[in-house]
PDB file of C-alpha atoms in Angstrom:
ATOM      1  CA  MET J   1     -15.164  -4.266  -9.854  1.00 93.00           C
ATOM      2  CA  PHE J   2     -13.268  -1.777 -11.579  1.00 97.00           C
ATOM      3  CA  SER J   3     -14.108  -0.261 -15.218  1.00 98.00           C
ATOM      4  CA  LEU J   4     -13.193   2.390 -17.208  1.00 98.00           C
ATOM      5  CA  ARG J   5     -15.282   4.987 -19.278  1.00 98.00           C
ATOM      6  CA  SER J   6     -14.501   8.167 -21.394  1.00 98.00           C
ATOM      7  CA  ALA J   7     -14.925  11.260 -18.964  1.00 98.00           C
ATOM      8  CA  THR J   8     -17.098  14.085 -20.242  1.00 98.00           C
ATOM      9  CA  ARG J   9     -17.073  17.864 -19.209  1.00 97.00           C
ATOM     10  CA  ALA J  10     -20.021  16.861 -17.038  1.00 98.00           C
ATOM     11  CA  ASP J  11     -17.517  14.592 -14.853  1.00 98.00           C
ATOM     12  CA  ILE J  12     -15.347  17.606 -14.077  1.00 98.00           C
ATOM     13  CA  PRO J  13     -16.875  18.345 -10.863  1.00 98.00           C
ATOM     14  CA  ILE J  14     -16.379  14.753  -9.611  1.00 97.00           C
ATOM     15  CA  VAL J  15     -12.961  14.758 -10.443  1.00 98.00           C
ATOM     16  CA  CYS J  16     -12.336  18.081  -8.621  1.00 97.00           C
ATOM     17  CA  GLY J  17     -14.008  16.154  -5.595  1.00 96.00           C
ATOM     18  CA  PHE J  18     -11.144  13.741  -5.519  1.00 96.00           C
ATOM     19  CA  LEU J  19      -8.629  16.224  -4.365  1.00 95.00           C
ATOM     20  CA  HIS J  20      -8.793  16.401  -0.581  1.00 93.00           C
ATOM     21  CA  ASN J  21      -5.786  18.976   0.103  1.00 94.00           C
ATOM     22  CA  PRO J  22      -3.169  20.849  -1.336  1.00 95.00           C
ATOM     23  CA  ILE J  23      -0.492  17.984  -1.516  1.00 93.00           C
ATOM     24  CA  GLU J  24      -2.907  15.849  -3.562  1.00 94.00           C
ATOM     25  CA  LEU J  25      -3.528  18.576  -5.914  1.00 96.00           C
ATOM     26  CA  PHE J  26       0.181  19.246  -6.515  1.00 96.00           C
ATOM     27  CA  ARG J  27       0.902  15.870  -7.205  1.00 96.00           C
ATOM     28  CA  PHE J  28      -2.047  15.692  -9.617  1.00 96.00           C
ATOM     29  CA  PHE J  29      -1.869  19.107 -11.316  1.00 96.00           C
ATOM     30  CA  PRO J  30       1.334  20.946 -10.272  1.00 95.00           C
ATOM     31  CA  LYS J  31       0.296  24.394 -11.855  1.00 93.00           C
ATOM     32  CA  ALA J  32      -3.249  24.383 -10.473  1.00 96.00           C
ATOM     33  CA  HIS J  33      -4.060  26.307  -7.278  1.00 94.00           C
ATOM     34  CA  TYR J  34      -5.867  24.742  -4.228  1.00 95.00           C
ATOM     35  CA  PRO J  35      -8.775  24.258  -4.064  1.00 96.00           C
ATOM     36  CA  LEU J  36      -9.120  22.900  -7.925  1.00 97.00           C
ATOM     37  CA  THR J  37     -11.884  24.291  -9.723  1.00 97.00           C
ATOM     38  CA  PRO J  38     -13.876  23.083 -12.544  1.00 98.00           C
ATOM     39  CA  GLU J  39     -12.290  25.803 -14.742  1.00 98.00           C
ATOM     40  CA  GLN J  40      -8.802  24.843 -13.908  1.00 97.00           C
ATOM     41  CA  LEU J  41      -9.521  21.251 -14.788  1.00 97.00           C
ATOM     42  CA  GLU J  42     -11.544  22.412 -18.001  1.00 97.00           C
ATOM     43  CA  GLN J  43      -8.412  24.288 -18.999  1.00 96.00           C
ATOM     44  CA  GLY J  44      -5.689  22.162 -17.857  1.00 95.00           C
ATOM     45  CA  SER J  45      -7.003  18.729 -19.292  1.00 96.00           C
ATOM     46  CA  PHE J  46     -10.340  19.019 -21.493  1.00 96.00           C
ATOM     47  CA  GLN J  47      -8.953  21.809 -23.718  1.00 96.00           C
ATOM     48  CA  SER J  48      -5.168  20.835 -24.133  1.00 94.00           C
ATOM     49  CA  ARG J  49      -5.033  16.962 -23.517  1.00 98.00           C
ATOM     50  CA  SER J  50      -6.900  13.934 -24.946  1.00 98.00           C
ATOM     51  CA  ASP J  51      -8.474  10.474 -23.647  1.00 98.00           C
ATOM     52  CA  GLN J  52      -9.747  11.934 -20.303  1.00 98.00           C
ATOM     53  CA  THR J  53     -10.818   8.535 -18.521  1.00 98.00           C
ATOM     54  CA  LEU J  54     -12.720   7.995 -15.344  1.00 98.00           C
ATOM     55  CA  LEU J  55     -11.984   4.993 -13.225  1.00 98.00           C
ATOM     56  CA  LEU J  56     -15.280   3.372 -11.976  1.00 98.00           C
ATOM     57  CA  TRP J  57     -15.917   1.118  -9.049  1.00 97.00           C
ATOM     58  CA  HIS J  58     -19.018  -0.509  -9.462  1.00 95.00           C
ATOM     59  CA  ASP J  59     -20.280   2.625 -11.628  1.00 95.00           C
ATOM     60  CA  GLU J  60     -19.081   5.143  -9.201  1.00 97.00           C
ATOM     61  CA  ALA J  61     -16.382   7.453 -10.536  1.00 98.00           C
ATOM     62  CA  VAL J  62     -13.171   6.914  -8.160  1.00 98.00           C
ATOM     63  CA  GLY J  63     -10.312   7.786 -10.406  1.00 98.00           C
ATOM     64  CA  PHE J  64      -9.036   9.876 -13.329  1.00 98.00           C
ATOM     65  CA  ALA J  65      -6.521   9.929 -16.121  1.00 98.00           C
ATOM     66  CA  ASP J  66      -5.701  11.506 -19.474  1.00 98.00           C
ATOM     67  CA  LEU J  67      -3.027  11.544 -22.133  1.00 98.00           C
ATOM     68  CA  TYR J  68      -0.730  14.358 -23.543  1.00 98.00           C
ATOM     69  CA  ASP J  69       2.294  15.158 -25.688  1.00 97.00           C
ATOM     70  CA  LEU J  70       0.766  12.338 -28.131  1.00 97.00           C
ATOM     71  CA  ARG J  71       2.836  11.562 -30.943  1.00 96.00           C
ATOM     72  CA  GLN J  72       0.910   9.267 -33.211  1.00 93.00           C
ATOM     73  CA  GLY J  73       2.795   5.879 -33.617  1.00 94.00           C
ATOM     74  CA  GLU J  74       5.469   7.017 -31.233  1.00 97.00           C
ATOM     75  CA  GLY J  75       4.720   7.997 -27.774  1.00 97.00           C
ATOM     76  CA  CYS J  76       2.720   9.932 -25.173  1.00 98.00           C
ATOM     77  CA  PHE J  77       2.592  10.696 -21.500  1.00 98.00           C
ATOM     78  CA  ILE J  78      -0.135   9.532 -19.169  1.00 98.00           C
ATOM     79  CA  GLY J  79      -1.090  12.553 -16.898  1.00 98.00           C
ATOM     80  CA  HIS J  80      -3.288  13.882 -14.190  1.00 98.00           C
ATOM     81  CA  VAL J  81      -3.345  10.416 -12.552  1.00 98.00           C
ATOM     82  CA  ILE J  82      -5.726  10.470  -9.364  1.00 97.00           C
ATOM     83  CA  VAL J  83      -7.723   7.528  -7.442  1.00 97.00           C
ATOM     84  CA  ASP J  84      -9.907   8.934  -4.687  1.00 95.00           C
ATOM     85  CA  GLY J  85      -8.500   8.240  -1.466  1.00 88.00           C
ATOM     86  CA  SER J  86     -11.335   6.113  -0.265  1.00 85.00           C
ATOM     87  CA  CYS J  87     -10.678   3.820  -3.236  1.00 86.00           C
ATOM     88  CA  ARG J  88      -6.892   3.386  -2.727  1.00 90.00           C
ATOM     89  CA  GLY J  89      -5.106   0.398  -2.017  1.00 90.00           C
ATOM     90  CA  ARG J  90      -7.581  -1.930  -3.975  1.00 94.00           C
ATOM     91  CA  GLY J  91      -5.685  -1.951  -7.395  1.00 95.00           C
ATOM     92  CA  GLY J  92      -7.775   0.823  -9.119  1.00 96.00           C
ATOM     93  CA  GLY J  93      -4.439   2.626  -9.706  1.00 97.00           C
ATOM     94  CA  ARG J  94      -2.842  -0.246 -11.519  1.00 97.00           C
ATOM     95  CA  PHE J  95      -6.110  -1.035 -13.552  1.00 98.00           C
ATOM     96  CA  LEU J  96      -6.444   2.835 -14.204  1.00 98.00           C
ATOM     97  CA  VAL J  97      -2.864   2.940 -15.569  1.00 98.00           C
ATOM     98  CA  GLU J  98      -2.868  -0.322 -17.362  1.00 98.00           C
ATOM     99  CA  GLY J  99      -5.981   0.856 -19.157  1.00 98.00           C
ATOM    100  CA  MET J 100      -4.656   4.108 -20.221  1.00 98.00           C
ATOM    101  CA  VAL J 101      -1.554   2.194 -21.730  1.00 98.00           C
ATOM    102  CA  GLN J 102      -3.856   0.046 -23.585  1.00 98.00           C
ATOM    103  CA  ILE J 103      -5.843   3.142 -24.848  1.00 98.00           C
ATOM    104  CA  ALA J 104      -2.500   4.701 -26.017  1.00 98.00           C
ATOM    105  CA  ARG J 105      -1.581   1.569 -27.640  1.00 97.00           C
ATOM    106  CA  SER J 106      -4.967   0.799 -29.171  1.00 97.00           C
ATOM    107  CA  ARG J 107      -5.944   4.186 -30.383  1.00 96.00           C
ATOM    108  CA  HIS J 108      -2.629   5.889 -31.089  1.00 97.00           C
ATOM    109  CA  GLN J 109      -0.195   3.178 -31.864  1.00 97.00           C
ATOM    110  CA  VAL J 110       2.512   4.477 -29.322  1.00 98.00           C
ATOM    111  CA  ARG J 111       5.351   2.409 -28.770  1.00 97.00           C
ATOM    112  CA  MET J 112       6.403   4.290 -25.608  1.00 98.00           C
ATOM    113  CA  VAL J 113       4.335   5.390 -22.591  1.00 98.00           C
ATOM    114  CA  ARG J 114       5.962   7.945 -20.285  1.00 98.00           C
ATOM    115  CA  LEU J 115       4.652   9.505 -16.805  1.00 98.00           C
ATOM    116  CA  SER J 116       5.905  11.652 -14.211  1.00 98.00           C
ATOM    117  CA  CYS J 117       5.722  11.371 -10.408  1.00 98.00           C
ATOM    118  CA  PHE J 118       7.279  13.222  -7.619  1.00 98.00           C
ATOM    119  CA  SER J 119       9.876  11.525  -5.421  1.00 97.00           C
ATOM    120  CA  ASP J 120       7.903  11.770  -2.103  1.00 95.00           C
ATOM    121  CA  ASN J 121       4.637   9.738  -3.882  1.00 96.00           C
ATOM    122  CA  THR J 122       6.176   6.469  -2.748  1.00 96.00           C
ATOM    123  CA  PRO J 123       2.955   4.288  -3.310  1.00 95.00           C
ATOM    124  CA  ALA J 124       2.680   5.733  -6.819  1.00 97.00           C
ATOM    125  CA  LEU J 125       6.358   5.094  -7.554  1.00 98.00           C
ATOM    126  CA  LEU J 126       6.174   1.431  -6.516  1.00 97.00           C
ATOM    127  CA  MET J 127       3.082   0.745  -8.384  1.00 97.00           C
ATOM    128  CA  TYR J 128       4.762   2.422 -11.515  1.00 98.00           C
ATOM    129  CA  HIS J 129       7.746   0.107 -11.076  1.00 98.00           C
ATOM    130  CA  HIS J 130       5.623  -2.870 -10.819  1.00 98.00           C
ATOM    131  CA  LEU J 131       3.933  -1.985 -13.933  1.00 98.00           C
ATOM    132  CA  GLY J 132       6.936  -1.784 -15.937  1.00 98.00           C
ATOM    133  CA  PHE J 133       7.980   1.785 -15.927  1.00 98.00           C
ATOM    134  CA  ARG J 134      11.708   2.898 -15.378  1.00 98.00           C
ATOM    135  CA  PRO J 135      13.000   6.434 -14.365  1.00 98.00           C
ATOM    136  CA  TYR J 136      14.795   8.119 -17.403  1.00 98.00           C
ATOM    137  CA  ALA J 137      15.144  11.708 -16.165  1.00 98.00           C
ATOM    138  CA  MET J 138      14.649  13.750 -13.250  1.00 98.00           C
ATOM    139  CA  GLU J 139      13.919  17.479 -12.334  1.00 98.00           C
ATOM    140  CA  THR J 140      13.445  19.747  -9.626  1.00 98.00           C
ATOM    141  CA  ARG J 141       9.859  21.340  -9.086  1.00 96.00           C
ATOM    142  CA  HIS J 142       8.721  23.737  -6.251  1.00 95.00           C
ATOM    143  CA  THR J 143       5.726  23.283  -3.979  1.00 93.00           C
ATOM    144  CA  PRO J 144       3.397  25.934  -3.568  1.00 89.00           C
ATOM    145  CA  ASP J 145       5.437  26.700  -0.012  1.00 91.00           C
ATOM    146  CA  GLY J 146       8.487  26.904  -2.057  1.00 94.00           C
ATOM    147  CA  SER J 147      10.276  23.683  -0.903  1.00 95.00           C
ATOM    148  CA  ALA J 148      12.150  21.821  -3.853  1.00 97.00           C
ATOM    149  CA  VAL J 149      11.180  18.495  -4.550  1.00 96.00           C
ATOM    150  CA  PRO J 150      12.273  16.141  -7.167  1.00 98.00           C
ATOM    151  CA  MET J 151       9.935  14.916  -9.984  1.00 98.00           C
ATOM    152  CA  LEU J 152      10.754  11.593 -11.780  1.00 98.00           C
ATOM    153  CA  HIS J 153      10.134  11.047 -15.227  1.00 98.00           C
ATOM    154  CA  LEU J 154       9.478   7.380 -16.162  1.00 98.00           C
ATOM    155  CA  GLU J 155       8.910   5.331 -19.312  1.00 98.00           C
ATOM    156  CA  ARG J 156       7.403   2.154 -20.183  1.00 98.00           C
ATOM    157  CA  CYS J 157       8.344   0.398 -23.930  1.00 98.00           C
ATOM    158  CA  LEU J 158       5.383  -1.430 -25.291  1.00 96.00           C
ATOM    159  CA  VAL J 159       7.502  -2.955 -28.115  1.00 88.00           C
ATOM    160  CA  GLY J 160      10.217  -5.708 -27.863  1.00 67.00           C
ATOM    161  CA  ALA J 161      11.589  -7.555 -24.862  1.00 45.00           C
ATOM    162  CA  ALA J 162      10.732  -4.792 -22.652  1.00 45.00           C
ATOM    163  CA  ASN J 163       7.032  -5.220 -23.301  1.00 47.00           C
ATOM    164  CA  ARG J 164       5.143  -6.407 -20.231  1.00 48.00           C
ATOM    165  CA  ASP J 165       1.845  -7.209 -21.951  1.00 48.00           C
TER     166      ASP J 165
END
């Protein structure tokens, strides 16, 4: 059974443990350097973002996400979305993203939620599409080895006919 709880700074080492290789880290936090250190996550999430949230599977932490670029009553981004590889394919990503949408809506009264995803992360893109997120922009990012990869920016309207809830 999945549930969510607010993450604390004490959870940072657990979240760092979800990232098992440089590609997972790049998809999670493109500006970080592998291996992810607690200091990088502290600075990249807990000092500059809000609503840090853990995904739990039977009370064990198995995922994480946060919110950023929050404009109260308008919109925000869901970021740093990760589900530990041992728990993927069970619906945890969906539960986590829908939970973040509800946090954004209830705590911050946003009308639009956005997120970004690399084009080579097909399972995540399919999940986001299923959850009602639609592409609105694309940019080129570079992997640590210098390869170009498209990053898609997706959004979901939380009001009117486009509302899936």
